Coordinates of C-alpha atoms in Angstrom, one line a residue:
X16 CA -14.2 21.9 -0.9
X17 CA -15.5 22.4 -4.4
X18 CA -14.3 22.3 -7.5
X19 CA -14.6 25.6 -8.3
X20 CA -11.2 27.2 -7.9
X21 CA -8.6 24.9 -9.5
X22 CA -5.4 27.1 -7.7
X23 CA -6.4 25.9 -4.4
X24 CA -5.5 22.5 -5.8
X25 CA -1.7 23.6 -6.9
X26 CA 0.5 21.6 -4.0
X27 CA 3.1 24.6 -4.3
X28 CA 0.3 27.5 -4.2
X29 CA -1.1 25.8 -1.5
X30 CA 2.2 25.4 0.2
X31 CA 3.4 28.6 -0.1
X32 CA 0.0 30.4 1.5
X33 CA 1.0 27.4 4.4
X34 CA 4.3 28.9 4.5
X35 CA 3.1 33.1 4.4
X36 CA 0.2 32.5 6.7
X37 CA 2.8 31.1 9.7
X38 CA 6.2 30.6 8.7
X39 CA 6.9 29.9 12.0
X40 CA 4.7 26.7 12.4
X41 CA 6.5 23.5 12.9
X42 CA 6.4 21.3 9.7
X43 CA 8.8 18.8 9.6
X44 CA 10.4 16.5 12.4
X45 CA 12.7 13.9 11.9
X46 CA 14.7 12.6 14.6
X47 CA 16.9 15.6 16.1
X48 CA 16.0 17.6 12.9
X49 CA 13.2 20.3 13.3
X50 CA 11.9 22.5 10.3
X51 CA 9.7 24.9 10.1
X52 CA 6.7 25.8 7.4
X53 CA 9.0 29.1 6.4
X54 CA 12.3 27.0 6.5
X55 CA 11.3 24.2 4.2
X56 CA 9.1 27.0 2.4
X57 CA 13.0 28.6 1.3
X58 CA 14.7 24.9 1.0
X59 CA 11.9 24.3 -1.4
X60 CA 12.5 27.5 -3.2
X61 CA 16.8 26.8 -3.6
X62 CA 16.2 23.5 -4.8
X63 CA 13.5 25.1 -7.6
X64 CA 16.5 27.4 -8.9
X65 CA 18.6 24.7 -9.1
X66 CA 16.1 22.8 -11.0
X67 CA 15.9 25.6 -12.8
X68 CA 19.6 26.7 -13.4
X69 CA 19.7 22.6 -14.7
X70 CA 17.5 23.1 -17.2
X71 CA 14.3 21.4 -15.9
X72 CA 11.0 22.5 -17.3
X73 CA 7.3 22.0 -16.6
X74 CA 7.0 18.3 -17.6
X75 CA 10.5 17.1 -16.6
X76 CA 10.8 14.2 -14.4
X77 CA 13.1 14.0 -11.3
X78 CA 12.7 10.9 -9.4
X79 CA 13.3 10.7 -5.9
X80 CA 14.8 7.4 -4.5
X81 CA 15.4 8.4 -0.8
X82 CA 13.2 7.0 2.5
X83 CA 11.4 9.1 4.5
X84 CA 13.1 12.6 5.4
X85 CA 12.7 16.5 5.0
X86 CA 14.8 15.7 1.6
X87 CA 11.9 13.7 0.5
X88 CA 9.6 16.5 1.1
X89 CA 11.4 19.4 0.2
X90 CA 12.1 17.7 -3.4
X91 CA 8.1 17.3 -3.8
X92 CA 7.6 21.1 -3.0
X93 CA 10.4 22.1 -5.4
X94 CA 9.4 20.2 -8.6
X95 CA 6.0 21.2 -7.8
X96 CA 6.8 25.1 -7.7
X97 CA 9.2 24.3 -10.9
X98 CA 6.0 22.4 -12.8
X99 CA 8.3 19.4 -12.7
X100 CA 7.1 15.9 -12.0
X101 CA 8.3 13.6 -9.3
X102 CA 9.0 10.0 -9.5
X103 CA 9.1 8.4 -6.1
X104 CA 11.1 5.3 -6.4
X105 CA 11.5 2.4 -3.3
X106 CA 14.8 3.1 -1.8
X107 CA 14.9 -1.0 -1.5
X108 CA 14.0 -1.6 -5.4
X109 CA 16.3 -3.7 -6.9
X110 CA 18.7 -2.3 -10.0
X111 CA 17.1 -3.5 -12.7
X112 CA 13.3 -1.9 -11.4
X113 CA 15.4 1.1 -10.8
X114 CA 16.6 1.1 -14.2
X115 CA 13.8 0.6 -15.9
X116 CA 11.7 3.2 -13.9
X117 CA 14.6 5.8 -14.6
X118 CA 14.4 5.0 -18.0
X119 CA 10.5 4.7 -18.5
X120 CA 10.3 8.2 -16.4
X121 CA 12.7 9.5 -18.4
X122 CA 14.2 11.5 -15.6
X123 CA 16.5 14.4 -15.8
X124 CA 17.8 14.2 -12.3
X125 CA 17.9 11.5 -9.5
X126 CA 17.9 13.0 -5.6
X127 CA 19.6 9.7 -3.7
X128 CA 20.3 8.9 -0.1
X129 CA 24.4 8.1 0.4
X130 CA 24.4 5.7 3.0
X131 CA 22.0 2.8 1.6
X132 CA 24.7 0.6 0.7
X133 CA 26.1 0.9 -2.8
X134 CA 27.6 3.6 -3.4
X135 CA 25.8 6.2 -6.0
X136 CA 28.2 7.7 -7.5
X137 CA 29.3 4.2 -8.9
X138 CA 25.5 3.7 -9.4
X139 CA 25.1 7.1 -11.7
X140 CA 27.9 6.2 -13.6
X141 CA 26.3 2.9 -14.9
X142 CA 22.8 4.3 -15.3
X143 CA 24.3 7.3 -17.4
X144 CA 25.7 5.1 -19.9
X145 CA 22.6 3.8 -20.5
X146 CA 20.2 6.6 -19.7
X147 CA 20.2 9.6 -22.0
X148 CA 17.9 11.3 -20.1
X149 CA 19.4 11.2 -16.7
X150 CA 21.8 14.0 -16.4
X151 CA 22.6 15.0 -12.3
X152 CA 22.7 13.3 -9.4
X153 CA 22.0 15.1 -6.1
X154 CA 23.0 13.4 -2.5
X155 CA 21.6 13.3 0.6
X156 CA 24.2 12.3 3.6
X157 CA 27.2 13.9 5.3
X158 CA 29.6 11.7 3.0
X159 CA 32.6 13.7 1.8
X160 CA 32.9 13.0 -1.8
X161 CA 33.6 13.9 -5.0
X162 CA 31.4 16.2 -7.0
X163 CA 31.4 17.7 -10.6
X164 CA 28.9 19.5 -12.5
X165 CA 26.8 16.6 -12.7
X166 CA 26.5 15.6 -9.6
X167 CA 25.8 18.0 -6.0
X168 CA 25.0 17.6 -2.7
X169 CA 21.6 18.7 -1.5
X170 CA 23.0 20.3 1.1
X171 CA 25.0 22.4 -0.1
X172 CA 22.1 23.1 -2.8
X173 CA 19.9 24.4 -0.4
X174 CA 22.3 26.8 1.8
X175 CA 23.4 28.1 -1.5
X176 CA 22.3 31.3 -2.5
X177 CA 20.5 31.9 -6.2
X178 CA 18.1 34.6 -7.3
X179 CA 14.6 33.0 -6.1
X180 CA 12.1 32.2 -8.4
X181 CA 8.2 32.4 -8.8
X182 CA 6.2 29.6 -9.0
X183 CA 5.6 28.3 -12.4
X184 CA 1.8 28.8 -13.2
X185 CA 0.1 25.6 -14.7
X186 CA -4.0 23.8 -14.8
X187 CA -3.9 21.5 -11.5
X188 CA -6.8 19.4 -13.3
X189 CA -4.0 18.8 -15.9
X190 CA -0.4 19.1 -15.1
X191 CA 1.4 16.1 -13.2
X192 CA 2.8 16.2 -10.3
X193 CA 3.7 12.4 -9.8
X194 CA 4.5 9.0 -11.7
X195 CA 4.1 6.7 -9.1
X196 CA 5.0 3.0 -10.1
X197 CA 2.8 0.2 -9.2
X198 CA 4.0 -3.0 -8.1
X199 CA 4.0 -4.7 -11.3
X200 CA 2.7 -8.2 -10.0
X201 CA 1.0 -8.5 -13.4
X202 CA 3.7 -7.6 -15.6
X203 CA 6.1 -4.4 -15.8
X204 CA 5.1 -1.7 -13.1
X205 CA 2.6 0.7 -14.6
X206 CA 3.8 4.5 -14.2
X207 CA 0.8 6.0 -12.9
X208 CA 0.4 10.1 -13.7
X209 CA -1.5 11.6 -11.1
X210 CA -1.9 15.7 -11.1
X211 CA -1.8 17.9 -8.4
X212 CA -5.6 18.3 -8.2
X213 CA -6.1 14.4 -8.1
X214 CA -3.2 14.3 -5.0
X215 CA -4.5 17.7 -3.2
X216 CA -8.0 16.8 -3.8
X217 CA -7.8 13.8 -2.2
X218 CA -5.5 15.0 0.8
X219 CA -7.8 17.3 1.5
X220 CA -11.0 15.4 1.5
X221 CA -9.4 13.0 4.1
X222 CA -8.9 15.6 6.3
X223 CA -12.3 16.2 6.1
X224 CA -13.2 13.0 7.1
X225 CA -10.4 13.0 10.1
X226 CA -11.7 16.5 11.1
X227 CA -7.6 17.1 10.8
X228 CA -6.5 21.0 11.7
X229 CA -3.4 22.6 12.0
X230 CA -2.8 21.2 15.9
X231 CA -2.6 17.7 14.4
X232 CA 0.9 16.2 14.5
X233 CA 1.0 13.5 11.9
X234 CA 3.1 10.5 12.3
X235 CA 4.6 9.5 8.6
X236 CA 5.4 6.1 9.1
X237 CA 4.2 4.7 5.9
X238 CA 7.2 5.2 2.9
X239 CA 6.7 8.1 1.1
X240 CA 7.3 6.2 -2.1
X241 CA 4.1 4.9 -2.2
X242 CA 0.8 6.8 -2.6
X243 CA -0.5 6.3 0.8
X244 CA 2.5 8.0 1.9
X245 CA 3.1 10.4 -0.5
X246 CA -1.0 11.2 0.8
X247 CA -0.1 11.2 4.2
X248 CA 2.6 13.6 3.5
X249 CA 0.2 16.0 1.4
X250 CA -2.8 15.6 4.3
X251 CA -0.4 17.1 6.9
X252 CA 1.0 19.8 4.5
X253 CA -2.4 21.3 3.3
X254 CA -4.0 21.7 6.8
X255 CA -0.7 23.1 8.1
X256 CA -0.1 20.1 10.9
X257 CA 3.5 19.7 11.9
X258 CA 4.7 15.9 10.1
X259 CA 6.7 13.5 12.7
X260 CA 8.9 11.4 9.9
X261 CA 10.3 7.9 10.2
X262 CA 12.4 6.7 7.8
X263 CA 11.8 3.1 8.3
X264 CA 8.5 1.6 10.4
X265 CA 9.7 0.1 13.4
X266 CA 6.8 -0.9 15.9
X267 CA 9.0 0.5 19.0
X268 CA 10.3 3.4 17.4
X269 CA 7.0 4.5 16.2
X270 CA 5.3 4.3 19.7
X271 CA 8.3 6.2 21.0
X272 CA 8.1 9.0 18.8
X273 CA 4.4 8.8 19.3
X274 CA 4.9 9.1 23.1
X275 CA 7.5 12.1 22.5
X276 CA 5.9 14.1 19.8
X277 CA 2.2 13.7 21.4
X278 CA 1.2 12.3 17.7
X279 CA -2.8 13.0 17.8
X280 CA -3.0 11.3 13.9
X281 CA -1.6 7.8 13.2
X282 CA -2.3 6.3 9.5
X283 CA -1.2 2.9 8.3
X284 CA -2.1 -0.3 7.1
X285 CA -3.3 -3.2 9.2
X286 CA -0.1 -4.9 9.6
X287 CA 1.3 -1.2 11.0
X288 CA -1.6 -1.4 13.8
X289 CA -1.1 -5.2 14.0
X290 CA 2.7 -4.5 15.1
X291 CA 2.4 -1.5 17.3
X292 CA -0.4 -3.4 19.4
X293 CA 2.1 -6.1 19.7
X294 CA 5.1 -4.4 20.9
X295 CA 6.2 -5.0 24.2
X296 CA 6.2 -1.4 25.0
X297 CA 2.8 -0.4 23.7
X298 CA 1.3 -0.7 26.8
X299 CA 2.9 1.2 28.8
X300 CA 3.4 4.3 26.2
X301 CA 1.2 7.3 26.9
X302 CA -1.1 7.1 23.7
X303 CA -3.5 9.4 24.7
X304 CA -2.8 12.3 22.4
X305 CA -3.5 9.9 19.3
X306 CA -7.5 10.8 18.2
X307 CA -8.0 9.7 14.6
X308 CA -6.1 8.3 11.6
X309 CA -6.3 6.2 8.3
X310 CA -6.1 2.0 8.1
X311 CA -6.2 1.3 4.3
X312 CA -4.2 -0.8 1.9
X313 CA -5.4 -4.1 2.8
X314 CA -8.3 -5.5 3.9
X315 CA -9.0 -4.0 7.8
X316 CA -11.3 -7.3 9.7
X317 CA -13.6 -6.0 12.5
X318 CA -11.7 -7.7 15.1
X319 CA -8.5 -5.6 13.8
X320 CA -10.8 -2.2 14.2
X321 CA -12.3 -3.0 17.0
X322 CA -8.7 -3.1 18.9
X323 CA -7.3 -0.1 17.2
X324 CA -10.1 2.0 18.3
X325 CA -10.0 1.5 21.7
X326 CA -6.8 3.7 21.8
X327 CA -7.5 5.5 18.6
X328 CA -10.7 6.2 16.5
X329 CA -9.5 5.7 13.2
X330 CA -11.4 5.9 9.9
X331 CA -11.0 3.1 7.2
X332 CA -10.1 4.0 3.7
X333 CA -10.0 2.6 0.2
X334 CA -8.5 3.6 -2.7
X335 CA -5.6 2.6 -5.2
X336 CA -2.4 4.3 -6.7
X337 CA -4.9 5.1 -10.4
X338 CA -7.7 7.1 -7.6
X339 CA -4.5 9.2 -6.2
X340 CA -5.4 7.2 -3.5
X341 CA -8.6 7.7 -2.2
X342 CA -12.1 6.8 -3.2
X343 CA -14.2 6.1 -0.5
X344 CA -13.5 6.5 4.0
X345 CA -15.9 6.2 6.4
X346 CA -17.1 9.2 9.0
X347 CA -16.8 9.6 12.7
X348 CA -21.0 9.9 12.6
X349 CA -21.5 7.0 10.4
X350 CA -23.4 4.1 12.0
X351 CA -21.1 1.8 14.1
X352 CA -22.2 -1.1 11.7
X353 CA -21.0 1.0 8.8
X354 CA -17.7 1.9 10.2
X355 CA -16.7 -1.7 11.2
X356 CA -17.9 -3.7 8.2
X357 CA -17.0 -1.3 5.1
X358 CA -14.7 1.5 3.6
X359 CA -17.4 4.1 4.2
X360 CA -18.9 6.2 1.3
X361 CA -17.1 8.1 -1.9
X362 CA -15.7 11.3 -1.2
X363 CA -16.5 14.7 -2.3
X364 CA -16.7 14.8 -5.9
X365 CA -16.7 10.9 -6.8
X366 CA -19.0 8.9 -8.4
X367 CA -18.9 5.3 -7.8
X368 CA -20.8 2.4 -9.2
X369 CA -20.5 -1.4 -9.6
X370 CA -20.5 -2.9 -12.9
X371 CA -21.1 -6.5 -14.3
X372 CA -17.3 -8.4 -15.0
X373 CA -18.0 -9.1 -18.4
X374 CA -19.8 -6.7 -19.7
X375 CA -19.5 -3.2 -17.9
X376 CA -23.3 -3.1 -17.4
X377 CA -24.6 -1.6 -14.7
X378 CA -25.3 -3.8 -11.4
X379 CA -28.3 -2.9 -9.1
X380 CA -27.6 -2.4 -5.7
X381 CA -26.6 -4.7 -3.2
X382 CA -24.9 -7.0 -6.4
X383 CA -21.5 -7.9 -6.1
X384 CA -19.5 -6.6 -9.7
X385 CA -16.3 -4.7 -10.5
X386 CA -16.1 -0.9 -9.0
X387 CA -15.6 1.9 -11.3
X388 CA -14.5 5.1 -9.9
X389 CA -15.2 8.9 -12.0
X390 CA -13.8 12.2 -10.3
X391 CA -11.0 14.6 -10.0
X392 CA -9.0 12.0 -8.2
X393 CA -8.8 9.5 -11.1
X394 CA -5.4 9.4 -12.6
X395 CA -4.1 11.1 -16.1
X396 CA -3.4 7.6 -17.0
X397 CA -0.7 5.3 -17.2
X398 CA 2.4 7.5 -18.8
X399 CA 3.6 6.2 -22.4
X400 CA 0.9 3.2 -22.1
X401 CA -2.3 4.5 -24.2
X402 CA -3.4 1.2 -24.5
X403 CA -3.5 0.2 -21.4
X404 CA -5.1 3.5 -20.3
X405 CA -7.7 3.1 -22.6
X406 CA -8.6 -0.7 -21.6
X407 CA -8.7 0.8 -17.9
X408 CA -11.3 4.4 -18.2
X409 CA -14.3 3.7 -19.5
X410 CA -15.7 5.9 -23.0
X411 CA -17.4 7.8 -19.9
X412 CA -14.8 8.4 -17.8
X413 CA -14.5 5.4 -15.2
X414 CA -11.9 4.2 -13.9
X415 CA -12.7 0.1 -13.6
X416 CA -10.2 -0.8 -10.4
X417 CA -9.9 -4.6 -10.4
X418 CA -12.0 -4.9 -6.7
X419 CA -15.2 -6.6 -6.9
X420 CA -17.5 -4.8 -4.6
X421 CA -21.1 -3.7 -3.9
X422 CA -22.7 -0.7 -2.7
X423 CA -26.0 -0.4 -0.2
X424 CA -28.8 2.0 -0.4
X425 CA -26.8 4.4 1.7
X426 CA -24.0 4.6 -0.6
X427 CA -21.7 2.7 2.0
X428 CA -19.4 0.1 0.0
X429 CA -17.9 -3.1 0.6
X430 CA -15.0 -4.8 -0.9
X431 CA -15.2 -8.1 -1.2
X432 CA -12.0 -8.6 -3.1
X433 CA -9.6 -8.7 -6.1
X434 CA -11.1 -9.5 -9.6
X435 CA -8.6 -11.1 -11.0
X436 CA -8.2 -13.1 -7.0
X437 CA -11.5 -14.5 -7.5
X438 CA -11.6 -18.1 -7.1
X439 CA -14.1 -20.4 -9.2
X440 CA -14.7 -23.6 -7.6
X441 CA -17.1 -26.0 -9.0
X442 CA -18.8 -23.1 -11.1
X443 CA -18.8 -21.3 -7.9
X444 CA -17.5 -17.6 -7.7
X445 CA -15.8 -17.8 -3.7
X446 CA -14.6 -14.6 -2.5
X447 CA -11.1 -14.9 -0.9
X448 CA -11.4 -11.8 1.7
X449 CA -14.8 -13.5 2.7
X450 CA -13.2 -16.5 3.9
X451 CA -10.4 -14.6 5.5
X452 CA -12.6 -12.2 7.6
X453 CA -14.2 -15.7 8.8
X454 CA -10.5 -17.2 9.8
X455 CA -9.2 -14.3 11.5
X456 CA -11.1 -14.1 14.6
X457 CA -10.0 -17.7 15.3
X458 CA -8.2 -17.4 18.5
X459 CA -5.1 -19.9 16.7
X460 CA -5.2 -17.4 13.9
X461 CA -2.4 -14.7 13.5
X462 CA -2.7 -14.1 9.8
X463 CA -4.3 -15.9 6.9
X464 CA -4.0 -15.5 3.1
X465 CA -6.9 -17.4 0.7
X466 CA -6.4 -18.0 -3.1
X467 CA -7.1 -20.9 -5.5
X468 CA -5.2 -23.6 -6.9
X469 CA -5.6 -25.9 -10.0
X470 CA -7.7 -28.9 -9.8
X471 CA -9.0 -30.8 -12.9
X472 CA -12.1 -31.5 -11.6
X473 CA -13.5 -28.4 -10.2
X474 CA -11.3 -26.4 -12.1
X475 CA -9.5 -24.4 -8.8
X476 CA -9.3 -25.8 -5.0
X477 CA -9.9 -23.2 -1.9
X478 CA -6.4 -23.3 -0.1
X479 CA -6.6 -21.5 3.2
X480 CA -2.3 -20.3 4.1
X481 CA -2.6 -19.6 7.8
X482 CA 0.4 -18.3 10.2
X483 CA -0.8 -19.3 13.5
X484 CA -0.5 -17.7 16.6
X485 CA 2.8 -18.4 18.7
X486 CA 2.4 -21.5 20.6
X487 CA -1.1 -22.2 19.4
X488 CA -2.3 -26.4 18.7
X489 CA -4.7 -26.2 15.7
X490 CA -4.8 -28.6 12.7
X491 CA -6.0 -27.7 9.2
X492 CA -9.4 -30.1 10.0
X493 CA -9.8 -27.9 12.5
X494 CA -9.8 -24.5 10.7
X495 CA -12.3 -26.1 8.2
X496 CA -14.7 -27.2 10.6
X497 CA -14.5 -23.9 12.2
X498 CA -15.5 -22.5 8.5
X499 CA -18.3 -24.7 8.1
X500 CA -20.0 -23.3 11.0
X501 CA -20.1 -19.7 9.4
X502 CA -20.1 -20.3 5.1
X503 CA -21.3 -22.8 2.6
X504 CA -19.9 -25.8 1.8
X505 CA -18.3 -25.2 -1.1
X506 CA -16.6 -22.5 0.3
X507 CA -14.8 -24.0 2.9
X508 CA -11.3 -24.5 2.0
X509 CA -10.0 -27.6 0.6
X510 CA -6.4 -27.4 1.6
X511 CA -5.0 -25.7 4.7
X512 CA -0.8 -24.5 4.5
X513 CA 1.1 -23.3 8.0
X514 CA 3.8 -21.0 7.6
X515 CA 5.8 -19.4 9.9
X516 CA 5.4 -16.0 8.4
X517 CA 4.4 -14.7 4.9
X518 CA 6.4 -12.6 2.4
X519 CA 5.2 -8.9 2.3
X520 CA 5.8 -5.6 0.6
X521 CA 7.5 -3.0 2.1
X522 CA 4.3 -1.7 3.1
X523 CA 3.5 -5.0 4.8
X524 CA 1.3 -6.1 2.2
X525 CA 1.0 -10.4 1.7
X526 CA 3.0 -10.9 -1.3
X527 CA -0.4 -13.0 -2.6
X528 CA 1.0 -14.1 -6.2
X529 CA 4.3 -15.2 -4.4
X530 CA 2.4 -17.1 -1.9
X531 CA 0.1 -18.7 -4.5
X532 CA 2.8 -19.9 -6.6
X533 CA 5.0 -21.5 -3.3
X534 CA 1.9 -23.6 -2.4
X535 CA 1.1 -24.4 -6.1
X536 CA 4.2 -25.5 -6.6
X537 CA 4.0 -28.1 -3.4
X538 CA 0.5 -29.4 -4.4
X539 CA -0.4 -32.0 -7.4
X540 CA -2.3 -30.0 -9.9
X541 CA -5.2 -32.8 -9.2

């Protein structure tokens, strides 16, 4: 993989050798549903001339707000053969976010499931009054309805017969192929651009790592509206693997389809492995197909590794939304130390180094700082926000991500947490994920979530929120002597919450900022 011949980095060029090469293949799988590389290939191809009949050029935005299914797919392929860009938007997002990512995007058309509740026709005919830019609506569902000129039903889209168009010739280094929205726990959600060479690039450099080939069959469990998913999606389609959807993560239904589909690559985040080990089925399915896969978005302990990789020998990743996602993953011959203890070493093409908080110098090695990330997966920047752009990439073209980190002699990294998470404690810089990896392996520990709180004295407390497991005795006093034993003193945590359960993302991400402000809230500033 160089970076020599920018095509190979155009999702529908890429696709559409996929497609040539064995149109036969199985791509897509989703619950009765079975698709083929040349049947989504000529789906993908009807939906561009719609596109195109509608008016959509290179550029235009069409946002997607539908869970995981071929529809999902197929949209990707068509904008991407039209030169349009998609907008993947959380199904579960509440109006207003959708409203304001519509509007931000300014998307031409919005591709919606019909059975998520409210009804989208009513939906469209508020957000049009608002939204000058939205124009069509297009359905996914079986729902008999009323349609106009504005508003089709995918279905009938695709079996429809147009004249067939070429795919629209544009730079992959250059030309979006996504806005992908981040969270916004800081403020509004950030539209990040990403082009088709930072998304291809990337998928294909993991399935370097994974050793992935076209006998894989991928399980796409994690929501396509993120960038892990949308990733996991573009891994499977590059190699030519066949892609086993689910449109929501269920534990059971995952190790069923797992069992059925003999999935040999299984990507998630920790809490994904976390609830398929704890299933009351996972025992007993047949598992032994599964060979590899990605943990990434959150922090992956060794105890959590360690368990997953006595059924499946997975790789850790890191990366954010801005690095399209990924930045660094480990390797199957990397030393076992390496494997368990950090995200592995940068991929193909990306320069990584850690720089000083304050100041952007440069740290030595082996020094904990902020990580800055340079290469063809860094993002085009964050759309109609210059500024913020600029205060993000670096005069030399580095992207500074927020993590603190450092980086060994052998190029290995190691997060050691969130910049802006960072607790200071007495003058003391404490690390939250330090303390966490310490409280997992307690055997009355199910989860545990570290952040500071206000103290006039020592300017923030260490508060350890634990979920314990099920039935377990342990008492906060207990948890801190257990941390004394393996950190410093000021680092063991002053205050020690229970909760029954945490609030997470749809990606089963700990809300962290929610968390912080519920147990902030309960404790005296002092």
């Amino acid at each position: 993989m160089t970076q020599g011949d920018l095509a190979t980095y155009h999702l529908a060029e890429v696709f559409a050798d996929r497609a040539e090469q064995d149109p036969n293949r199985e791509c897509l799988v989703f619950g009765t549903r079975r698709m083929t590389y040349g049947q989504v290939d000529a789906q993908a191809r009807a939906l561009q001339a719609a596109f195109s009949d509608f008016g959509i050029e290179a550029g235009d935005a069409v946002a997607v707000e539908l869970r995981n299914c071929p529809e999902w797919v197929i949209t990707l392929l068509a904008a991407a053969r039209q030169g349009a860009v998609v907008v993947p938007i959380d199904p579960s997002v509440s109006y207003h976010d959708l409203k304001y990512q519509l509007r931000h995007a300014e998307a031409t058309v919005l591709v919606v499931a019909e059975d998520e509740g409210a009804d989208p026709l009513e939906i469209f005919e508020d957000l049009i009054a608002d939204l000058p830019d939205l124009q069509y609506l297009i359905t996914v569902g079986d729902e008999d309805r009323w349609y106009d000129d504005r508003v089709f039903r995918f279905a009938d889209i695709t079996e429809a017969r147009r004249p067939l168009l070429s795919i629209v010739e544009l730079d992959p280094a250059a030309a979006p192929l996504a806005i992908m929205y981040t969270s916004g726990t800081m403020g509004k959600p950030k539209g990040v651009v990403l082009t088709h060479q930072n998304l291809v690039w990337t998928a294909m450099a993991s399935n370097e790592a994974l050793e992935a080939t076209s006998d894989d069959v991928v399980l796409g469990g994690v929501p396509c509206s993120t960038v892990f998913g949308t990733h996991v999606v573009l891994a499977a389609l590059v190699v030519g693997a066949r892609l086993t959807l689910l449109p929501r993560f269920r534990a059971s239904a995952a190790l069923e389809l797992m069992e059925r589909e003999a999935v040999t690559v299984c990507h998630g985040v920790p809490t994904m492995f976390q609830l398929l080990m704890r299933d009351a089925s996972f025992e007993s399915r047949n598992l032994s197909a599964v060979r590899t896969g990605i943990v990434a978005g959150g922090p992956v302990s060794r105890d959590l590794v360690r368990r997953v990789r006595e059924w499946s020998n997975v790789q850790i990743a890191y990366g954010l939304t801005e690095t399209g996602p990924t930045v660094t993953i480990t390797r199957f011959d990397d030393p076992v130390e390496a494997r368990e203890a950090t995200v592995g070493r940068p991929i193909e093409g990306v320069d990584v180094k850690v720089v000083d908080i304050k100041t952007n110098a440069l740290h030595e090695l082996e020094a904990v700082g902020e990580l800055a990330v340079k290469g063809p997966n860094v993002m085009a920047g964050y759309y109609r926000m210059p500024s913020e752009t600029q205060r993000s990439i670096t005069p030399e073209g580095y992207f500074l991500t927020g993590d603190l980190a450092l980086i060994d002699e052998d190029g290995f990294v190691t997060i050691v947490g969130r910049r802006k998470e960072m607790i200071i404690r007495g003058g003391y810089n404490i690390y939250p994920r330090e303390l966490e990896d310490v409280l997992r392996p307690h055997p009355a520990v199910d989860d545990v979530c570290v952040f500071g709180i206000p103290n006039e004295i020592l300017g923030e407390l260490v508060c350890a929120s634990v979920v314990p497991i099920e039935g377990a005795m342990v008492t906060g006093d207990e948890l801190k002597e257990f941390c004394r034993d393996h950190v410093a003193d000021y680092k063991v945590p002053d205050v020690v919450r229970f909760f029954d359960s945490f609030p997470v993302t749809g990606t089963g991400r700990v809300k962290r900022s929610e968390l912080a402000e519920l147990v902030r809230h309960e404790t005296s500033p002092t």
